C-alpha cells in the first residue's frame, strides 16, 4: 500500500482567491487522481494527474479553474482558482498501482466564505 | 455511462448482527470493484478490491462478492461492532481507469 499526505488539511478562504493543495506519496506511483467530495455527497473525479504532461479532466472540470501539476511520480498539486462558496468541499488525492487498487490521502477540507 | 447505486442509504443495527450492504452498477465491463470505508471528516480506507476475474474477496470479518453478469456486488460484515460505524462506499473502475463511486451506505452499529 502507499502512504499519502496532503497539505493543508483544512483551510478557510475568501471568495475570489486561490488555494493550492499538495499531495505527497511515499513511493513512486503510476497513477494519481484528484477527487472532490461536496458536503453530504459521494466522490467525483476531477482529473487524472499525468506526470510530465497536462492533466486529463473529467466532464464539468476545466484547467483554468483546477490547474494541476505533477512534476514527478511522487508529488502533485491541485489549485482551486477564483474560489466561490460552491467550491467548499473536501478535496482528495488518490493513487493507484498494479491491479489498480486505489489509496486515498486524508483529504483537504476547504471552506470558502 | 456507468452508474453506481448503493442500497440502503442508511442502516442502523444492534451490535453482533450480521449485515449485507448492496452495490449495483449499470455497465458490466468493469476492471475492478473496490469497497471503502469513510469515517466522518476523514479520507477513504480501502477495505477490499475485487478484480473483474474474481468472484469474492475476504478480509477478517468482511467478505465482498462480485457478480458482473447481474451488475452487483455485496459487502458482508459479520458480527458487527460499534467500531464498524462509518460510511461504506463502493467504486467501479471502468476502461481508461475512470472510477465511479456510489453515494454510500451510512452504517450505525448500536452497542
Coordinates of N, CA and C in Angstrom, one line a residue:
Chain A
X1 N 0.8 -1.2 0.0 CA 0.0 0.0 0.0 C 0.9 1.2 0.0
X2 N 0.3 2.4 -0.3 CA 1.0 3.7 -0.4 C 0.5 4.6 0.8
X3 N 1.4 5.3 1.3 CA 1.1 6.3 2.3 C 1.0 7.7 1.7
X4 N -0.1 8.4 1.8 CA -0.3 9.6 1.1 C -0.6 10.7 2.1
X5 N 0.1 11.9 1.9 CA -0.2 13.0 2.8 C -0.6 14.2 1.9
X6 N -1.5 15.0 2.5 CA -2.0 16.2 1.9 C -1.8 17.4 2.7
X7 N -1.5 18.5 2.1 CA -1.4 19.8 2.8 C -2.1 20.9 2.0
X8 N -2.8 21.8 2.6 CA -3.2 21.7 4.1 C -4.2 20.7 4.4
X9 N -4.5 20.4 5.6 CA -5.6 19.5 6.0 C -6.9 20.2 5.9
X10 N -6.9 21.5 6.2 CA -8.1 22.3 6.0 C -7.7 23.8 5.9
X11 N -8.6 24.5 5.3 CA -8.4 26.0 5.2 C -9.7 26.7 5.0
X12 N -9.7 27.9 5.4 CA -10.9 28.8 5.2 C -10.4 29.9 4.3
X13 N -11.0 30.1 3.2 CA -10.5 31.1 2.2 C -11.6 32.1 1.8
X14 N -11.2 33.2 1.4 CA -12.2 34.2 0.9 C -12.5 34.0 -0.6
X15 N -13.7 34.3 -1.0 CA -14.1 34.2 -2.4 C -13.1 35.0 -3.3
X16 N -12.9 34.5 -4.4 CA -12.0 35.2 -5.4 C -10.5 34.9 -5.3
X17 N -10.2 34.2 -4.2 CA -8.8 33.8 -4.0 C -8.5 32.4 -4.5
X18 N -7.3 32.0 -4.5 CA -6.9 30.6 -5.0 C -6.2 29.9 -3.8
X19 N -6.3 28.6 -3.9 CA -5.6 27.7 -2.9 C -5.0 26.6 -3.6
X20 N -3.7 26.3 -3.3 CA -3.0 25.1 -3.9 C -2.9 24.0 -2.8
X21 N -3.3 22.9 -3.2 CA -3.3 21.7 -2.3 C -2.2 20.8 -2.8
X22 N -1.4 20.3 -1.9 CA -0.3 19.4 -2.2 C -0.6 18.0 -1.8
X23 N -0.1 17.0 -2.6 CA -0.3 15.6 -2.4 C 1.1 15.0 -2.5
X24 N 1.6 14.3 -1.5 CA 2.9 13.6 -1.5 C 2.7 12.1 -1.2
X25 N 3.3 11.3 -2.0 CA 3.2 9.9 -1.8 C 4.6 9.3 -1.4
X26 N 4.6 8.3 -0.6 CA 5.9 7.8 0.0 C 6.6 6.9 -1.0
X27 N 6.0 6.6 -2.2 CA 6.7 5.8 -3.2 C 6.3 6.2 -4.6
X28 N 7.0 5.8 -5.6 CA 6.6 6.2 -6.9 C 5.4 5.5 -7.4
X29 N 4.5 6.2 -7.9 CA 3.2 5.6 -8.4 C 2.9 6.0 -9.8
X30 N 2.2 5.1 -10.5 CA 1.9 5.3 -11.9 C 0.8 6.4 -12.0
X31 N -0.3 6.2 -11.3 CA -1.4 7.0 -11.5 C -1.8 7.8 -10.2
X32 N -2.1 9.1 -10.4 CA -2.6 9.9 -9.4 C -3.8 10.6 -9.8
X33 N -4.7 10.8 -8.9 CA -6.0 11.4 -9.2 C -6.4 12.4 -8.2
X34 N -7.3 13.3 -8.6 CA -7.9 14.3 -7.7 C -9.4 14.2 -7.7
X35 N -10.0 14.1 -6.5 CA -11.4 14.0 -6.4 C -12.0 15.2 -5.6
X36 N -13.2 15.4 -5.7 CA -14.0 16.4 -4.9 C -15.1 15.7 -4.2
X37 N -15.3 16.0 -3.0 CA -16.5 15.4 -2.3 C -17.2 16.6 -1.6
X38 N -18.3 17.0 -2.3 CA -19.1 18.1 -1.7 C -19.9 17.6 -0.5
X39 N -20.3 18.6 0.3 CA -21.0 18.2 1.6 C -22.1 17.2 1.4
X40 N -22.1 16.1 2.1 CA -23.1 15.1 2.0 C -23.2 14.3 0.8
X41 N -22.2 14.5 -0.1 CA -22.2 13.8 -1.4 C -21.1 12.7 -1.5
X42 N -21.1 11.9 -2.5 CA -20.0 11.0 -2.8 C -18.9 11.7 -3.5
X43 N -18.0 10.9 -4.0 CA -16.8 11.4 -4.6 C -17.0 11.6 -6.1
X44 N -16.5 12.7 -6.6 CA -16.5 12.9 -8.1 C -15.0 13.2 -8.6
X45 N -14.7 12.4 -9.6 CA -13.3 12.6 -10.1 C -13.2 13.9 -10.9
X46 N -12.1 14.7 -10.5 CA -11.9 16.0 -11.1 C -11.0 15.7 -12.3
X47 N -9.8 15.0 -12.1 CA -8.9 14.8 -13.2 C -7.9 13.8 -12.8
X48 N -7.2 13.2 -13.8 CA -6.1 12.4 -13.7 C -4.8 13.2 -13.8
X49 N -3.9 13.2 -12.9 CA -2.7 13.9 -12.9 C -1.6 13.1 -13.7
X50 N -1.2 13.6 -14.8 CA -0.2 12.9 -15.6 C 1.2 13.4 -15.4
X51 N 2.1 12.6 -15.2 CA 3.5 13.0 -15.0 C 4.1 13.6 -16.2
X52 N 4.5 14.8 -16.2 CA 5.2 15.4 -17.3 C 4.3 15.9 -18.4
X53 N 3.0 15.9 -18.3 CA 2.1 16.4 -19.3 C 0.8 16.9 -18.6
X54 N 0.0 17.5 -19.5 CA -1.2 18.1 -18.9 C -2.2 17.0 -18.3
X55 N -2.9 17.4 -17.3 CA -3.8 16.5 -16.7 C -5.0 16.3 -17.6
X56 N -5.6 15.1 -17.3 CA -6.8 14.7 -18.1 C -8.1 15.0 -17.2
X57 N -8.9 16.0 -17.7 CA -10.0 16.5 -16.9 C -11.3 15.7 -17.3
X58 N -12.1 15.5 -16.3 CA -13.5 14.9 -16.5 C -14.4 16.0 -16.9
X59 N -15.5 15.6 -17.4 CA -16.6 16.5 -17.9 C -17.0 17.4 -16.7
X60 N -17.1 18.7 -17.0 CA -17.5 19.6 -16.0 C -16.4 20.3 -15.2
X61 N -15.2 19.8 -15.4 CA -14.0 20.4 -14.8 C -13.0 20.9 -15.8
X62 N -12.5 22.1 -15.6 CA -11.6 22.7 -16.6 C -10.3 23.2 -16.0
X63 N -9.3 23.2 -16.9 CA -7.9 23.5 -16.4 C -7.8 24.9 -15.8
X64 N -8.6 25.9 -16.3 CA -8.5 27.2 -15.8 C -8.9 27.3 -14.3
X65 N -9.9 26.5 -14.0 CA -10.5 26.5 -12.6 C -9.7 25.6 -11.7
X66 N -9.2 24.5 -12.2 CA -8.5 23.5 -11.4 C -7.2 23.1 -12.0
X67 N -6.2 24.0 -12.1 CA -4.9 23.6 -12.7 C -4.2 22.6 -11.8
X68 N -3.6 21.6 -12.5 CA -2.9 20.5 -11.8 C -1.5 20.4 -12.3
X69 N -0.6 20.1 -11.4 CA 0.8 19.9 -11.8 C 1.2 18.5 -11.2
X70 N 2.1 17.8 -11.9 CA 2.6 16.6 -11.5 C 4.1 16.5 -12.0
X71 N 5.0 17.1 -11.3 CA 6.4 17.2 -11.7 C 7.1 15.8 -11.7
X72 N 6.7 14.9 -10.8 CA 7.4 13.6 -10.7 C 6.4 12.6 -10.3
X73 N 6.9 11.4 -10.0 CA 6.0 10.2 -9.7 C 5.5 10.1 -8.2
X74 N 5.9 11.1 -7.4 CA 5.5 11.1 -6.0 C 4.8 12.3 -5.5
X75 N 4.6 13.3 -6.4 CA 4.0 14.6 -6.0 C 3.1 15.2 -7.0
X76 N 2.0 15.8 -6.5 CA 1.1 16.5 -7.4 C 0.5 17.7 -6.6
X77 N 0.1 18.7 -7.3 CA -0.7 19.8 -6.7 C -2.0 20.1 -7.5
X78 N -3.0 20.5 -6.8 CA -4.3 20.9 -7.3 C -4.5 22.3 -6.8
X79 N -4.8 23.2 -7.7 CA -5.1 24.6 -7.4 C -6.6 24.8 -7.6
X80 N -7.3 25.4 -6.7 CA -8.7 25.8 -6.8 C -8.7 27.3 -7.0
X81 N -9.0 27.7 -8.2 CA -8.8 29.1 -8.6 C -10.1 29.9 -8.5
X82 N -9.9 31.2 -8.2 CA -11.1 32.2 -8.2 C -12.2 31.5 -7.4
X83 N -12.0 31.2 -6.2 CA -13.0 30.4 -5.4 C -14.3 31.1 -5.1
X84 N -15.3 30.3 -5.1 CA -16.7 30.8 -4.7 C -17.1 29.8 -3.6
X85 N -18.2 30.2 -2.9 CA -18.7 29.3 -1.8 C -19.1 27.9 -2.3
X86 N -19.4 27.8 -3.6 CA -19.7 26.5 -4.2 C -18.5 25.5 -4.3
X87 N -17.4 26.1 -4.1 CA -16.1 25.3 -4.1 C -15.8 24.6 -2.8
X88 N -16.6 25.0 -1.8 CA -16.5 24.4 -0.4 C -16.7 22.9 -0.5
X89 N -15.7 22.1 -0.2 CA -15.7 20.7 -0.4 C -14.5 20.1 0.3
X90 N -14.5 18.7 0.3 CA -13.2 18.0 0.7 C -12.6 17.6 -0.7
X91 N -11.3 17.9 -0.8 CA -10.6 17.6 -2.0 C -9.6 16.4 -1.6
X92 N -9.7 15.4 -2.4 CA -8.9 14.1 -2.0 C -8.0 13.8 -3.2
X93 N -6.8 13.4 -2.8 CA -5.8 12.9 -3.7 C -5.8 11.3 -3.6
X94 N -5.7 10.6 -4.7 CA -5.6 9.2 -4.6 C -4.5 8.7 -5.6
X95 N -4.0 7.5 -5.3 CA -3.0 6.9 -6.2 C -3.4 5.5 -6.5
X96 N -2.9 4.9 -7.6 CA -3.2 3.5 -7.9 C -1.9 2.9 -8.5
X97 N -1.8 1.6 -8.2 CA -0.6 0.9 -8.7 C -1.1 -0.4 -9.4
X98 N -0.3 -1.4 -9.4 CA -0.7 -2.7 -10.0 C -2.0 -3.2 -9.5
X99 N -2.8 -3.6 -10.4 CA -4.2 -4.1 -10.0 C -5.1 -3.0 -9.9
X100 N -4.6 -1.7 -9.9 CA -5.4 -0.5 -9.8 C -6.2 -0.4 -8.5
X101 N -5.6 -1.0 -7.4 CA -6.2 -0.7 -6.1 C -5.9 0.8 -5.8
X102 N -6.9 1.5 -5.4 CA -6.7 2.9 -5.1 C -6.5 3.1 -3.6
X103 N -5.6 4.1 -3.3 CA -5.4 4.5 -1.9 C -5.6 6.0 -1.9
X104 N -6.2 6.5 -0.8 CA -6.6 7.9 -0.7 C -5.8 8.6 0.4
X105 N -5.5 9.9 0.2 CA -5.0 10.7 1.2 C -6.1 11.1 2.2
X106 N -5.7 11.8 3.2 CA -6.7 12.2 4.3 C -7.6 13.3 3.9
X107 N -7.4 14.0 2.7 CA -8.3 15.0 2.3 C -7.9 16.4 2.8
X108 N -8.4 17.4 2.1 CA -8.2 18.8 2.4 C -9.6 19.4 2.5
X109 N -10.0 19.8 3.6 CA -11.4 20.4 3.8 C -11.3 21.9 3.6
X110 N -12.0 22.3 2.5 CA -11.9 23.7 2.1 C -13.3 24.4 2.3
X111 N -13.2 25.5 3.0 CA -14.4 26.3 3.2 C -14.2 27.7 2.6
X112 N -15.1 28.1 1.7 CA -14.9 29.4 1.1 C -16.0 30.4 1.6
X113 N -15.6 31.5 2.1 CA -16.6 32.5 2.7 C -16.8 33.7 1.8
Chain B
X1 N -23.0 5.2 -20.0 CA -22.4 5.8 -18.9 C -22.6 5.0 -17.6
X2 N -21.5 4.7 -16.9 CA -21.6 3.9 -15.7 C -22.3 4.6 -14.6
X3 N -23.2 4.0 -13.9 CA -23.8 4.5 -12.7 C -23.7 3.4 -11.6
X4 N -23.4 3.9 -10.4 CA -23.3 3.0 -9.3 C -24.3 3.4 -8.2
X5 N -25.0 2.4 -7.7 CA -26.1 2.7 -6.8 C -25.8 1.8 -5.5
X6 N -26.0 2.4 -4.4 CA -25.9 1.6 -3.1 C -27.2 1.7 -2.3
X7 N -27.5 0.5 -1.9 CA -28.7 0.3 -1.0 C -28.4 -0.5 0.2
X8 N -28.8 -0.2 1.4 CA -29.6 1.0 1.7 C -28.7 2.3 1.8
X9 N -29.4 3.4 1.9 CA -28.6 4.6 2.0 C -28.1 4.8 3.5
X10 N -28.9 4.2 4.4 CA -28.5 4.2 5.8 C -29.0 3.0 6.5
X11 N -28.3 2.6 7.5 CA -28.6 1.3 8.2 C -28.2 1.4 9.7
X12 N -29.1 1.0 10.6 CA -28.8 1.0 12.0 C -29.1 -0.4 12.5
X13 N -28.1 -1.0 13.1 CA -28.3 -2.4 13.6 C -27.7 -2.5 15.0
X14 N -28.2 -3.5 15.8 CA -27.6 -3.7 17.1 C -26.3 -4.5 16.9
X15 N -25.4 -4.3 17.9 CA -24.1 -4.9 17.9 C -24.3 -6.4 17.8
X16 N -23.4 -7.1 17.0 CA -23.4 -8.5 16.9 C -24.1 -9.0 15.7
X17 N -24.9 -8.2 15.1 CA -25.7 -8.6 13.9 C -24.8 -8.7 12.7
X18 N -25.1 -9.7 11.8 CA -24.5 -9.8 10.5 C -25.3 -9.0 9.5
X19 N -24.6 -8.3 8.6 CA -25.3 -7.4 7.7 C -24.7 -7.5 6.3
X20 N -25.6 -7.0 5.4 CA -25.2 -7.0 3.9 C -25.4 -5.6 3.4
X21 N -24.4 -5.1 2.7 CA -24.5 -3.8 2.0 C -24.5 -4.1 0.5
X22 N -25.4 -3.5 -0.2 CA -25.5 -3.8 -1.6 C -25.0 -2.7 -2.5
X23 N -24.4 -3.1 -3.7 CA -23.9 -2.1 -4.7 C -24.2 -2.7 -6.0
X24 N -24.8 -1.8 -6.9 CA -25.1 -2.3 -8.2 C -24.5 -1.3 -9.2
X25 N -24.2 -1.8 -10.4 CA -23.6 -0.9 -11.4 C -24.2 -1.3 -12.8
X26 N -24.3 -0.3 -13.6 CA -25.1 -0.5 -14.9 C -24.2 -1.0 -16.0
X27 N -22.9 -0.8 -16.0 CA -22.1 -1.3 -17.1 C -21.2 -2.5 -16.5
X28 N -21.4 -3.7 -17.0 CA -20.7 -4.8 -16.5 C -19.3 -4.9 -17.0
X29 N -18.9 -4.0 -17.9 CA -17.5 -4.0 -18.4 C -16.6 -3.3 -17.4
X30 N -16.5 -3.8 -16.2 CA -15.6 -3.1 -15.2 C -14.3 -3.8 -15.1
X31 N -13.3 -3.0 -14.7 CA -12.0 -3.5 -14.5 C -11.8 -4.1 -13.1
X32 N -12.4 -3.4 -12.1 CA -12.4 -4.0 -10.8 C -13.5 -3.2 -10.0
X33 N -13.8 -3.7 -8.8 CA -14.7 -3.1 -7.9 C -14.1 -3.0 -6.5
X34 N -14.1 -1.9 -5.9 CA -13.4 -1.7 -4.6 C -14.4 -1.1 -3.6
X35 N -14.3 -1.7 -2.4 CA -15.1 -1.2 -1.2 C -14.2 -0.4 -0.3
X36 N -14.7 0.8 0.1 CA -14.0 1.7 1.0 C -14.9 2.0 2.3
X37 N -14.2 2.4 3.3 CA -14.8 2.9 4.5 C -14.4 4.3 4.7
X38 N -15.3 5.2 5.0 CA -15.0 6.6 5.3 C -15.6 7.0 6.7
X39 N -14.7 7.4 7.6 CA -15.2 7.9 8.8 C -15.4 9.4 8.7
X40 N -16.3 10.0 9.5 CA -16.7 11.4 9.4 C -15.5 12.4 9.3
X41 N -15.4 13.2 8.3 CA -14.3 14.2 8.1 C -13.0 13.6 7.8
X42 N -13.0 12.3 7.4 CA -11.7 11.7 7.1 C -11.6 11.2 5.6
X43 N -10.5 10.7 5.2 CA -10.3 10.2 3.9 C -10.9 8.8 3.8
X44 N -10.6 8.1 2.7 CA -11.1 6.8 2.5 C -10.1 5.7 2.8
X45 N -10.6 4.6 3.4 CA -9.7 3.5 3.7 C -10.2 2.3 2.8
X46 N -9.3 1.8 2.1 CA -9.6 0.6 1.2 C -9.8 -0.6 2.1
X47 N -11.0 -1.3 1.8 CA -11.3 -2.5 2.5 C -11.0 -3.7 1.7
X48 N -11.6 -3.8 0.5 CA -11.5 -5.0 -0.3 C -11.5 -4.5 -1.8
X49 N -10.7 -5.2 -2.6 CA -10.6 -5.0 -4.0 C -10.9 -6.3 -4.7
X50 N -11.9 -6.3 -5.6 CA -12.2 -7.5 -6.4 C -11.9 -7.2 -7.8
X51 N -11.0 -8.0 -8.4 CA -10.7 -7.8 -9.8 C -11.9 -8.4 -10.6
X52 N -12.0 -8.0 -11.9 CA -13.1 -8.4 -12.7 C -13.2 -10.0 -12.9
X53 N -12.0 -10.6 -12.8 CA -12.0 -12.1 -13.0 C -12.3 -12.8 -11.7
X54 N -12.4 -12.1 -10.6 CA -12.7 -12.8 -9.3 C -14.1 -12.7 -8.9
X55 N -14.5 -13.6 -8.0 CA -15.9 -13.7 -7.5 C -16.1 -13.1 -6.1
X56 N -15.0 -13.2 -5.3 CA -15.1 -12.7 -4.0 C -13.7 -12.5 -3.3
X57 N -13.7 -11.7 -2.3 CA -12.5 -11.4 -1.5 C -12.9 -11.4 0.0
X58 N -12.0 -11.8 0.8 CA -12.3 -11.8 2.3 C -11.2 -11.2 3.0
X59 N -11.6 -10.4 4.1 CA -10.6 -9.9 5.0 C -11.2 -9.8 6.4
X60 N -10.8 -10.7 7.2 CA -11.3 -10.7 8.6 C -12.8 -11.0 8.6
X61 N -13.5 -10.0 9.2 CA -15.0 -10.2 9.2 C -15.7 -9.7 8.0
X62 N -15.0 -9.3 7.0 CA -15.5 -8.7 5.8 C -15.4 -9.7 4.6
X63 N -16.5 -9.8 3.9 CA -16.5 -10.6 2.6 C -17.2 -9.8 1.6
X64 N -16.5 -9.6 0.4 CA -17.2 -8.9 -0.7 C -17.3 -9.9 -1.9
X65 N -18.4 -9.9 -2.5 CA -18.7 -10.7 -3.7 C -18.9 -9.8 -4.9
X66 N -18.7 -10.4 -6.1 CA -18.9 -9.7 -7.3 C -19.6 -10.6 -8.3
X67 N -20.7 -10.1 -8.9 CA -21.4 -10.8 -10.0 C -21.5 -9.8 -11.1
X68 N -20.6 -9.9 -12.1 CA -20.6 -8.9 -13.2 C -21.8 -9.1 -14.0
X69 N -22.3 -10.3 -14.2 CA -23.4 -10.5 -15.2 C -24.6 -9.8 -14.7
X70 N -24.8 -9.8 -13.4 CA -26.0 -9.1 -12.9 C -25.7 -7.7 -12.4
X71 N -24.5 -7.3 -12.5 CA -24.1 -5.9 -12.1 C -24.2 -5.6 -10.6
X72 N -23.8 -6.6 -9.8 CA -24.0 -6.5 -8.4 C -22.7 -6.9 -7.6
X73 N -22.5 -6.2 -6.5 CA -21.5 -6.5 -5.5 C -22.2 -6.4 -4.1
X74 N -21.8 -7.3 -3.2 CA -22.3 -7.2 -1.9 C -21.1 -7.2 -0.9
X75 N -21.2 -6.4 0.2 CA -20.3 -6.4 1.3 C -20.9 -7.0 2.5
X76 N -20.4 -8.1 2.9 CA -21.0 -8.8 4.1 C -20.1 -8.5 5.3
X77 N -20.7 -8.0 6.4 CA -20.0 -7.7 7.6 C -20.5 -8.7 8.7
X78 N -19.7 -9.5 9.2 CA -20.1 -10.5 10.3 C -19.9 -9.9 11.6
X79 N -20.8 -10.3 12.5 CA -20.7 -9.9 13.9 C -20.3 -8.4 14.1
X80 N -21.2 -7.5 13.7 CA -20.9 -6.1 13.6 C -20.5 -5.6 15.0
X81 N -19.7 -4.5 15.0 CA -19.3 -3.9 16.2 C -19.5 -2.4 16.1
X82 N -19.6 -1.7 17.3 CA -19.8 -0.2 17.2 C -18.6 0.5 16.4
X83 N -17.4 -0.1 16.4 CA -16.3 0.5 15.6 C -16.5 0.4 14.1
X84 N -17.5 -0.4 13.7 CA -17.8 -0.5 12.3 C -18.6 0.6 11.8
X85 N -19.1 1.4 12.7 CA -19.9 2.6 12.3 C -19.1 3.5 11.4
X86 N -19.6 3.8 10.2 CA -18.9 4.6 9.2 C -19.8 4.6 8.0
X87 N -19.3 5.3 6.9 CA -20.0 5.3 5.6 C -19.2 4.3 4.7
X88 N -19.9 3.4 4.1 CA -19.2 2.4 3.2 C -19.5 2.8 1.8
X89 N -18.5 2.9 1.0 CA -18.6 3.3 -0.4 C -18.1 2.2 -1.3
X90 N -18.8 1.9 -2.4 CA -18.3 1.0 -3.4 C -17.9 1.9 -4.7
X91 N -16.9 1.4 -5.4 CA -16.4 2.1 -6.6 C -16.1 1.2 -7.7
X92 N -16.6 1.4 -8.9 CA -16.4 0.6 -10.0 C -15.4 1.3 -11.0
X93 N -14.3 0.6 -11.3 CA -13.3 1.1 -12.2 C -13.6 0.6 -13.6
X94 N -13.7 1.5 -14.6 CA -14.0 1.0 -16.0 C -12.8 1.4 -16.9
X95 N -13.0 1.3 -18.2 CA -12.0 1.5 -19.2 C -11.4 2.9 -19.0
X96 N -10.1 3.0 -19.2 CA -9.4 4.2 -19.0 C -9.2 4.6 -17.5
X97 N -9.5 3.6 -16.7 CA -9.4 3.7 -15.3 C -10.2 4.9 -14.8
X98 N -11.4 5.0 -15.3 CA -12.3 6.0 -14.7 C -13.1 5.3 -13.6
X99 N -13.1 5.8 -12.4 CA -13.7 5.2 -11.3 C -15.0 6.0 -10.9
X100 N -16.1 5.2 -10.8 CA -17.3 5.8 -10.4 C -17.7 5.3 -9.0
X101 N -18.0 6.3 -8.2 CA -18.4 5.9 -6.8 C -19.9 5.9 -6.6
X102 N -20.4 5.0 -5.7 CA -21.7 5.1 -5.3 C -21.9 6.2 -4.2
X103 N -23.1 6.4 -3.8 CA -23.4 7.5 -2.8 C -23.1 7.1 -1.4
X104 N -22.9 5.7 -1.2 CA -22.5 5.2 0.1 C -23.7 4.8 0.9
X105 N -23.4 3.9 1.9 CA -24.3 3.5 2.9 C -23.8 3.9 4.3
X106 N -24.5 4.7 5.0 CA -24.1 5.1 6.4 C -24.6 4.1 7.3
X107 N -23.6 3.4 8.0 CA -23.9 2.4 8.9 C -23.7 2.8 10.4
X108 N -24.7 2.5 11.2 CA -24.5 2.8 12.7 C -24.8 1.5 13.4
X109 N -23.8 1.1 14.2 CA -23.9 -0.1 15.0 C -24.1 0.3 16.4
X110 N -25.2 -0.1 17.0 CA -25.5 0.3 18.4 C -25.0 -0.7 19.4
X111 N -24.3 -0.1 20.4 CA -23.8 -1.0 21.5 C -24.9 -1.6 22.4

